Coordinates of C-alpha atoms and ligand atoms in Angstrom, one line a residue:
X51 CA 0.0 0.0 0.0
X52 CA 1.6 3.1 -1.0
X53 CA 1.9 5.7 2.1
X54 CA 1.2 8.9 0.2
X55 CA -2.2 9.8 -1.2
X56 CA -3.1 9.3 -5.2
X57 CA -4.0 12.3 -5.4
X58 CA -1.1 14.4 -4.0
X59 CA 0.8 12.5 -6.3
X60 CA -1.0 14.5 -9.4
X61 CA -0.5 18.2 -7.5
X62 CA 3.4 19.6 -7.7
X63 CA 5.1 21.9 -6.2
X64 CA 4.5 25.8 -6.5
X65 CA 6.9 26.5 -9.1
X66 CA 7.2 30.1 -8.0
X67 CA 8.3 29.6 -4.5
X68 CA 10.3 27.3 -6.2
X69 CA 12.0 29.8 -7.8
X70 CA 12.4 31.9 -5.2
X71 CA 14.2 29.6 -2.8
X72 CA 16.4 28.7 -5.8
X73 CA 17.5 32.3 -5.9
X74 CA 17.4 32.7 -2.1
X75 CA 19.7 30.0 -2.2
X76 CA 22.0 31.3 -4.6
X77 CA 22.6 34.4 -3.3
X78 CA 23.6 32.7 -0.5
X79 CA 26.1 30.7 -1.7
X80 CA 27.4 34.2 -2.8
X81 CA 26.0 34.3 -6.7
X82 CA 25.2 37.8 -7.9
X83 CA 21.2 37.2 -8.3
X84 CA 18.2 39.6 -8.9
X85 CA 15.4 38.0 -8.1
X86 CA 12.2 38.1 -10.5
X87 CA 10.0 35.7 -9.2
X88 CA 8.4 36.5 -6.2
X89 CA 5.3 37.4 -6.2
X90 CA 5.2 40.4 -3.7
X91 CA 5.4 43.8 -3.2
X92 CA 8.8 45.3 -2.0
X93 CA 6.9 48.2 -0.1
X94 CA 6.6 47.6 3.6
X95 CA 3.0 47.2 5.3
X96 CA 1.6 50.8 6.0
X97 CA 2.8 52.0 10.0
X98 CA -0.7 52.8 10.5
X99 CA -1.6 49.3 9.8
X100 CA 1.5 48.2 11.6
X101 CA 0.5 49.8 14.9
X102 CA -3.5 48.1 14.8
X103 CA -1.6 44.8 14.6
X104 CA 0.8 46.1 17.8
X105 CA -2.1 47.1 19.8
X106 CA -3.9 44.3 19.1
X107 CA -1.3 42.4 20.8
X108 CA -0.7 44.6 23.8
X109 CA -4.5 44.5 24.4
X110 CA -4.3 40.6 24.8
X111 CA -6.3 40.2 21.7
X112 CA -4.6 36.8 20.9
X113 CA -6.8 34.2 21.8
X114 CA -9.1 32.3 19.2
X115 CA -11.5 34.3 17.2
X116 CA -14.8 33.2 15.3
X117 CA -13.6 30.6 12.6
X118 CA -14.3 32.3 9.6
X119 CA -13.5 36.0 11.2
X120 CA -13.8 38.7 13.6
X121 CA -17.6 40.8 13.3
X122 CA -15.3 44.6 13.0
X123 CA -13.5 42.3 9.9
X124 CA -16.4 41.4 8.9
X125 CA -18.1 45.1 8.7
X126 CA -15.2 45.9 6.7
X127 CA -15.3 44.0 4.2
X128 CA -18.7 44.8 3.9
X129 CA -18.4 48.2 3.8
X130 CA -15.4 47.7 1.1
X131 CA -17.5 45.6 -0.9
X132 CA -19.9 48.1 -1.1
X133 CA -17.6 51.2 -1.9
X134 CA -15.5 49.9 -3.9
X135 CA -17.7 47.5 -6.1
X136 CA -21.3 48.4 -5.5
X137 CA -21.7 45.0 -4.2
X138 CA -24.3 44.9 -1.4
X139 CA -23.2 41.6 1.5
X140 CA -24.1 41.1 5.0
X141 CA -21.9 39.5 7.3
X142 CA -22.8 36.4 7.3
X143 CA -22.1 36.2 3.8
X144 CA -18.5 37.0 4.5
X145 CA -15.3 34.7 5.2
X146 CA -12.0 35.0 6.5
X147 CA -9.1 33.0 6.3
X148 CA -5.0 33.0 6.2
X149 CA -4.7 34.3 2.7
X150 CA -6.4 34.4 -0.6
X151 CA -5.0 31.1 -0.7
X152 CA -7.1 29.4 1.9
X153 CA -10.2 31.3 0.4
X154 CA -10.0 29.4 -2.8
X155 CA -8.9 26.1 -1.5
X156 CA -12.0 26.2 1.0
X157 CA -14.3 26.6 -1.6
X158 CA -13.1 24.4 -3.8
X159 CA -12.9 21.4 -1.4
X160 CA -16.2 22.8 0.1
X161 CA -17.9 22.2 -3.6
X162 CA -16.4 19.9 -5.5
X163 CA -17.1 16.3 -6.4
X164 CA -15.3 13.8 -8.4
X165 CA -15.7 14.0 -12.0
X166 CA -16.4 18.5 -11.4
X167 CA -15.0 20.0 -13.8
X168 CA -13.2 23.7 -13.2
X169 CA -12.5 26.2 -15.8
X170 CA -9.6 28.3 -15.9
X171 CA -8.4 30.5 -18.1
X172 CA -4.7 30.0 -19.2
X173 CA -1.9 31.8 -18.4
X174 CA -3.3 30.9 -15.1
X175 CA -2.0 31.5 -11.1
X176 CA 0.1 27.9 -10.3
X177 CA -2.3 27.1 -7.7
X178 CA -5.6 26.6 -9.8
X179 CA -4.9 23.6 -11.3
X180 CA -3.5 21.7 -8.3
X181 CA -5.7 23.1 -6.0
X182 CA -8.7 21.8 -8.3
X183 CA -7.2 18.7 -8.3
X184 CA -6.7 18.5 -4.5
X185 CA -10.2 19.1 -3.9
X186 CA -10.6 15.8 -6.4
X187 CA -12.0 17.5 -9.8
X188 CA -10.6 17.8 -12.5
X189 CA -8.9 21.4 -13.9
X190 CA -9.7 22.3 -17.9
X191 CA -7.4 24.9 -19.5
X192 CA -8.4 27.6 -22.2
X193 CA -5.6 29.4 -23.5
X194 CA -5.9 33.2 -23.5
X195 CA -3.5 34.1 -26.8
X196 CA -0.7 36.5 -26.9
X197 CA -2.7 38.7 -29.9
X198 CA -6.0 38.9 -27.2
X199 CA -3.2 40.4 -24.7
X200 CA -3.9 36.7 -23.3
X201 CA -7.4 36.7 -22.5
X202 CA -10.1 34.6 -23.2
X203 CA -13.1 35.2 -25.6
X204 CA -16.8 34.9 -24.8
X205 CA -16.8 31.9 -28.1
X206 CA -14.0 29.8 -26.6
X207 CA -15.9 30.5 -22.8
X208 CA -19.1 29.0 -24.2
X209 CA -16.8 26.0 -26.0
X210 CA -15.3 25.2 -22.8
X211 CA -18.5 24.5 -21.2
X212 CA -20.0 21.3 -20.4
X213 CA -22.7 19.5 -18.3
X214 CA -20.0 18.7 -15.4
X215 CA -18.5 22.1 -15.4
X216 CA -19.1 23.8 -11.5
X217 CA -17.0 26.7 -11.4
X218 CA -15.2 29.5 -13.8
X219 CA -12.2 30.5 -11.8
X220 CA -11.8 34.4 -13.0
X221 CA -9.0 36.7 -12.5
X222 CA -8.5 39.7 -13.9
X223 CA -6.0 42.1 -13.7
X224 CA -4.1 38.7 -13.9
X225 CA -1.3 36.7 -12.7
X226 CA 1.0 36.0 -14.3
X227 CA 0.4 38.2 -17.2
X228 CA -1.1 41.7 -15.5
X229 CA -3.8 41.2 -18.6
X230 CA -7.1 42.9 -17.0
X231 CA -10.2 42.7 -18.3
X232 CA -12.2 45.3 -19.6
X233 CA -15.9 46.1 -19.0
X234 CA -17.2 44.8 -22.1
X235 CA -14.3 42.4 -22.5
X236 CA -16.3 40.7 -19.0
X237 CA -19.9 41.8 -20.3
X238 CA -19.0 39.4 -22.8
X239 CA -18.0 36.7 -20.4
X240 CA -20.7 37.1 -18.1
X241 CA -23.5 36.9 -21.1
X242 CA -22.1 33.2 -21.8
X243 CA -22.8 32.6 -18.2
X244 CA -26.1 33.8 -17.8
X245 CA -26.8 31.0 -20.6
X246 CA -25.6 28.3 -18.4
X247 CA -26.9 28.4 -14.7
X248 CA -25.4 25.5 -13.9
X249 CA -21.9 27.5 -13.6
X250 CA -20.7 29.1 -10.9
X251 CA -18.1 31.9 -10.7
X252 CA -15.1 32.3 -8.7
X253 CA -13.5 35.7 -9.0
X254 CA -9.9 35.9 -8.0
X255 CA -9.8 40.3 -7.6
X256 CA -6.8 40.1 -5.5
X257 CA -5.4 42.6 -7.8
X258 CA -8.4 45.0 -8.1
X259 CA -6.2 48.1 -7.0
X260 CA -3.0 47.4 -8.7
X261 CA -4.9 49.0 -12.3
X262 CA -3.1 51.5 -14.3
X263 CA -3.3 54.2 -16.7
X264 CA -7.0 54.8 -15.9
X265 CA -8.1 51.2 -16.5
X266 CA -11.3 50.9 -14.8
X267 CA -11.4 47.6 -12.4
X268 CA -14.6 45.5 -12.3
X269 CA -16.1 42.0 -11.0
X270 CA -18.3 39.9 -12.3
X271 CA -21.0 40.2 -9.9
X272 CA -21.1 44.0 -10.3
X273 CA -21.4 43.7 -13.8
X274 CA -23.8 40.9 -14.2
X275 CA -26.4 41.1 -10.9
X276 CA -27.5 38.3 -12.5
X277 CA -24.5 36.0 -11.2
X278 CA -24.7 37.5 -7.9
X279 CA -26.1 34.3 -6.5
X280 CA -24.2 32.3 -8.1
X281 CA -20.5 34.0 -7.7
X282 CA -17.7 34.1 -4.9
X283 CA -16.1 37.3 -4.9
X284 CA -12.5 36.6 -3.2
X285 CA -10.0 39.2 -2.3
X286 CA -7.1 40.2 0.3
X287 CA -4.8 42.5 1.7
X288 CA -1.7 40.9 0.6
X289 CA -1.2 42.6 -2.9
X290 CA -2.9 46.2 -2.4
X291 CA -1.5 46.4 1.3
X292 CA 1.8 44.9 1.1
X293 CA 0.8 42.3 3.9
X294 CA 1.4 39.2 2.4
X295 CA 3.1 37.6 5.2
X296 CA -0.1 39.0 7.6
X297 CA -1.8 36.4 5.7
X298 CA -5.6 37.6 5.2
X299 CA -7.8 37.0 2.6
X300 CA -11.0 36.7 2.1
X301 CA -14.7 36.2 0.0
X302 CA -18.5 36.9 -0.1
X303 CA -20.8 34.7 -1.5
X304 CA -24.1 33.3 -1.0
X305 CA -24.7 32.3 2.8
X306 CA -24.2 28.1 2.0
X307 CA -21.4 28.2 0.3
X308 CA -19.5 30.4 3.1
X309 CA -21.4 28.0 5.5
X310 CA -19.6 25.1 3.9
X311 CA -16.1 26.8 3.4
X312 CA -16.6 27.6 7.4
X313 CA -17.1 24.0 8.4
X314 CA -13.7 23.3 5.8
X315 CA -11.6 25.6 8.0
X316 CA -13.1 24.8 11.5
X317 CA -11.7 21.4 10.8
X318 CA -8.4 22.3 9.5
X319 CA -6.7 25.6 10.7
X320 CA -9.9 27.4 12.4
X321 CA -9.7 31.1 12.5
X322 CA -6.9 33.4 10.9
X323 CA -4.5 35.0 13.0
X324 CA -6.1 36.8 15.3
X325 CA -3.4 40.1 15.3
X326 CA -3.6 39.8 11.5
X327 CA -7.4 40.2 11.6
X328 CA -6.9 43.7 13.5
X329 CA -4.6 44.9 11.1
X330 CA -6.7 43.9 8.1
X331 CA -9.4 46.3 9.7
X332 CA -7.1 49.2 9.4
X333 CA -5.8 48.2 5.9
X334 CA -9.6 48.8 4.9
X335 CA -10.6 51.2 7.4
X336 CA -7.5 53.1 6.7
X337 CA -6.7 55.5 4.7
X338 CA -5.8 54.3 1.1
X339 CA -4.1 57.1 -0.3
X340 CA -1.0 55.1 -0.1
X341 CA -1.9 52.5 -3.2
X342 CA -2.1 55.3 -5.7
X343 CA 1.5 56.6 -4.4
X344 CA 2.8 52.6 -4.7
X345 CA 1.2 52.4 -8.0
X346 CA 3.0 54.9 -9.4
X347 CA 6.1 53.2 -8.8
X348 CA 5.0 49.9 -10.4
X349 CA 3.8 52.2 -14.0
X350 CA 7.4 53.6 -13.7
X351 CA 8.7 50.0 -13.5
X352 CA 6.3 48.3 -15.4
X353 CA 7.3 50.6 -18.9
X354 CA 10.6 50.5 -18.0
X355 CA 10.7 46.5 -18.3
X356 CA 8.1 46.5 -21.0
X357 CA 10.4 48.7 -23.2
X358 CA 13.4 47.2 -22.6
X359 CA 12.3 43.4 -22.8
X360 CA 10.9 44.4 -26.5
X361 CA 14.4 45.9 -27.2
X362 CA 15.5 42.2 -26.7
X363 CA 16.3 40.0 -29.7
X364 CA 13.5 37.3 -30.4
X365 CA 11.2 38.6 -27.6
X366 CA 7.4 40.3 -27.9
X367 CA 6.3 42.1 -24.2
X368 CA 2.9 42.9 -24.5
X369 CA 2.0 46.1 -21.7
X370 CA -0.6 44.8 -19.2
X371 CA -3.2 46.8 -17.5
X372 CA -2.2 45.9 -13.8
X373 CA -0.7 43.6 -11.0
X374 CA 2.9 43.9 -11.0
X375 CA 4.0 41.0 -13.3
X376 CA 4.8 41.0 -17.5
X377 CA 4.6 37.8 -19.4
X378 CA 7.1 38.1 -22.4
X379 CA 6.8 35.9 -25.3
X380 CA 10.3 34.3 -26.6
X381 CA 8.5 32.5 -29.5
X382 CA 11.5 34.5 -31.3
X383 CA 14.7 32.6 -28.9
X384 CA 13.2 29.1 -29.5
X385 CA 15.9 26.7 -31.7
X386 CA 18.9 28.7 -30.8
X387 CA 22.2 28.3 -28.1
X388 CA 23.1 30.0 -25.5
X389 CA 26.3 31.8 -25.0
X390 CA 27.3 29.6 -22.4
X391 CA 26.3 26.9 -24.8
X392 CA 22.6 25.5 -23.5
X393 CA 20.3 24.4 -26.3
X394 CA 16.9 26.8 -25.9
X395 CA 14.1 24.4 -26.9
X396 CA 11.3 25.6 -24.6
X397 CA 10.9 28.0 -21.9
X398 CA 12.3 26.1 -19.0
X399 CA 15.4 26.2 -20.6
X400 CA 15.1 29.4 -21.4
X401 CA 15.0 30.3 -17.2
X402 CA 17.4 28.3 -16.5
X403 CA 20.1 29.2 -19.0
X404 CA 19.5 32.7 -17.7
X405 CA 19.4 32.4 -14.1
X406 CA 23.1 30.3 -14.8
X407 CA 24.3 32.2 -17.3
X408 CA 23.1 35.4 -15.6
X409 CA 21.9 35.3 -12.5
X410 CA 18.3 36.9 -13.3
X411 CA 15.5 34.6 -11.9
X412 CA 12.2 34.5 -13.7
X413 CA 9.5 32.0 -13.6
X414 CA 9.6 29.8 -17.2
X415 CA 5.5 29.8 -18.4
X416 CA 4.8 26.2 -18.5
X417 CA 4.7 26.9 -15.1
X418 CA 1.4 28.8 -15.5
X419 CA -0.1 27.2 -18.6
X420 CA 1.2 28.6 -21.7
X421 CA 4.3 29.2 -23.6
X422 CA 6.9 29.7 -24.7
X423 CA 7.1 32.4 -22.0
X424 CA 8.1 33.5 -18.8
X425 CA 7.2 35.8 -16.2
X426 CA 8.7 39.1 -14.3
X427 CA 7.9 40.0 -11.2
X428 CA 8.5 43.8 -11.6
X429 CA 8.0 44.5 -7.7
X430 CA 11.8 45.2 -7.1
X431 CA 13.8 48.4 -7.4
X432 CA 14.3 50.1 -10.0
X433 CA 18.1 49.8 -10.3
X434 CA 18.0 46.1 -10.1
X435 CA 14.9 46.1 -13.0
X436 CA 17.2 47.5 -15.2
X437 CA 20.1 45.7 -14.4
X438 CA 18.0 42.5 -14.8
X439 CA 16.4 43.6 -18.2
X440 CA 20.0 44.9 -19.2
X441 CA 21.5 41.2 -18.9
X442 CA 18.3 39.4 -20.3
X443 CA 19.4 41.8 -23.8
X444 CA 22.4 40.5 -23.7
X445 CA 21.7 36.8 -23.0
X446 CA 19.0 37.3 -25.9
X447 CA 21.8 38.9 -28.2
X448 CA 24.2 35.9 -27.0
X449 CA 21.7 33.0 -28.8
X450 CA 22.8 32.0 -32.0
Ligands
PLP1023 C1 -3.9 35.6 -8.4 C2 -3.6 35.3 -7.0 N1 -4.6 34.8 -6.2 C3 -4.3 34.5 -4.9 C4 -3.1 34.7 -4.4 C5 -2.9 34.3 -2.9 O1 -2.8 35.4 -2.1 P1 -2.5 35.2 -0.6 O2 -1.0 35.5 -0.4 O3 -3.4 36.2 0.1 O4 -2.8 33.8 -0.2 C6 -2.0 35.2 -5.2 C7 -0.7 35.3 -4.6 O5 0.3 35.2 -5.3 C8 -2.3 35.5 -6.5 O6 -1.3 35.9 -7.3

């Protein structure tokens, strides 16, 4: 009898942190790396959101909270819903657990049943897949192309659709490839849906305030009230407030389905960290004046890399609306030899060759789904963005 499960054998490894920890480790050892992989801001969490979290410990609030989340959480992410998306939830409809992460996974093991399939759009975030296959159903890909800025189309939506389909996983502005979707772009997708009730939607929005150059953010259930019933609206603090190791997310939804996701966490981690929880009241509480200011260091960055990754030999950057990440295309370095003499066949080879020949980390795309790609994390300092993009020319100018 084998001792691990069947199905962890189909799930891997997050190939990002995988990365990451390569590169940590590197630079270690003493190797000149700059790291493009992570997923994170480099800001620090706001003081004022700092101090809630203090005084939440000095006033002894560190015992065990309500599973699924404080009520002055709670309140706040009602009253965030509400001003930021017109979306109108009570608190009971609201859940909170250790990241964005644990939202998804709840759900997903809260809902699915053998033989459920999951759509989701590709480039997608590594977790989807594995995670849908976790909660034992079965993940089905559409590929969003490089010439639709890689998103999806209402026609290949409606393709992808089928009797045993139970969730659309949505998430737009994207990772890995900052792609966001425009109102009518998700008018579109939302008409398919309201043809097939069967389908529910799970929107990823972790990056709703990381938009740019005026690019107007929206969810489906805001644009479809149609879907409201039917769709889990999950967000966070990690991105926006640069509190990823705080570890907060959460969703609203119809009252079952947070039910259900509530009885998944009281009988696995219980309730978020309680400090955390105070902090995340501030972050939306707060003032927010402070994303706008972060934002426009990640336009700076983000045409920086954008220009300089097209000035590359054999690669096509597309500009993306928002998160922090671009998703180059290196259709054009495909057949060709490094300097340091590695054969480039695919993208995998392409990130390695570069992080050896270079020291510039990047996550290779069949990681998330499509290639030949890979992504940059542009949520690092300036000086090392350009010193990264400066040696990816040159490794580009080295194939031959
Ligand atoms: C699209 C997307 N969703 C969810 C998450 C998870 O966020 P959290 O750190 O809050 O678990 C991430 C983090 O990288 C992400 O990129």
């Amino acid at each position: 009898m084998p001792f691990l499960s069947d199905t962890l054998s189909r799930v891997k490894p997050s190939p990002t942190i995988a990365v990451t920890n390569k590169a940590r480790e590197l630079k270690a050892a003493g190797k000149d790396v700059i790291g493009l992989g992570a997923g994170e801001p480099d800001f620090d969490t706001p003081e004022n959101i700092k101090a809630a979290g203090i005084r939440a410990i000095e006033e002894g609030k560190t015992k065990y909270t309500a599973v699924d989340g404080i009520p002055e959480l709670k309140e706040a992410i009602c009253a965030k819903f509400k001003r930021d998306n017109g979306l109108d939830y009570t608190p009971a409809q609201v859940s909170v657990s250790g990241g964005g992460k644990q939202v998804l996974f709840n759900a997903l093991v809260a809902t699915l049943n053998p033989g459920d399939e999951v759509i989701i759009p590709a480039p997608y975030w590594v977790s989807y897949p594995d995670m849908v296959m976790l909660a034992g159903g079965t993940p089905v890909a559409i590929e969003g192309k490089l010439e639709n800025s890689f998103k999806i189309t209402a026609a290949q939506l409606d393709a992808a659709i089928t009797p045993k389909t139970k969730w659309l996983i949505f998430n737009s502005p994207s990772n890995p490839t900052g792609a966001g979707y425009s109102k009518a772009e998700l008018k579109a997708l939302t008409d398919v849906l309201m043809k097939h009730p069967h389908v529910w939607v799970m929107t990823d929005d972790m990056y709703e305030h990381l938009a740019f150059d005026g690019f107007e953010f929206c969810t489906p259930a805001e644009i479809e009230p149609g879907l409201y019933e039917r769709t889990l609206t999950v967000n966070g603090v990690s991105k926006a407030y640069a509190m990823t190791g705080w570890r907060i997310g959460y969703a609203a939804g119809p009252v079952e389905l947070i039910a259900a996701m509530r009885k998944v966490q009281s009988q696995s981690t219980s309730n978020p960290c309680s400090i955390s929880q105070y902090a995340a009241v501030e972050a939306l509480n707060g003032p927010q004046d402070f994303i706008a200011t972060n934002n426009e260091a990640f336009v700076r960055r983000r045409n920086m890399v954008v220009e300089m990754l097209n000035a590359a030999e054999g690669i096509t950057c597309p500009t993306p609306e928002g998160a922090f990440y671009v998703y180059p295309d290196i259709a054009g370095c495909l057949g060709k030899t490094s300097a340091g003499g590695a054969r480039i066949t695919n993208d995998e080879e392409f990130a390695t060759a570069l992080l050896e020949e270079t020291g510039v980390a990047v996550v290779f795309g069949a990681a998330f789904g499509l290639s030949p790609n890979f992504r940059v994390s542009y949520a690092t300092s300036d000086e090392a963005l350009k010193e990264a993009c400066t040696r990816i020319q040159s490794f580009c100018a080295g194939l031959s």
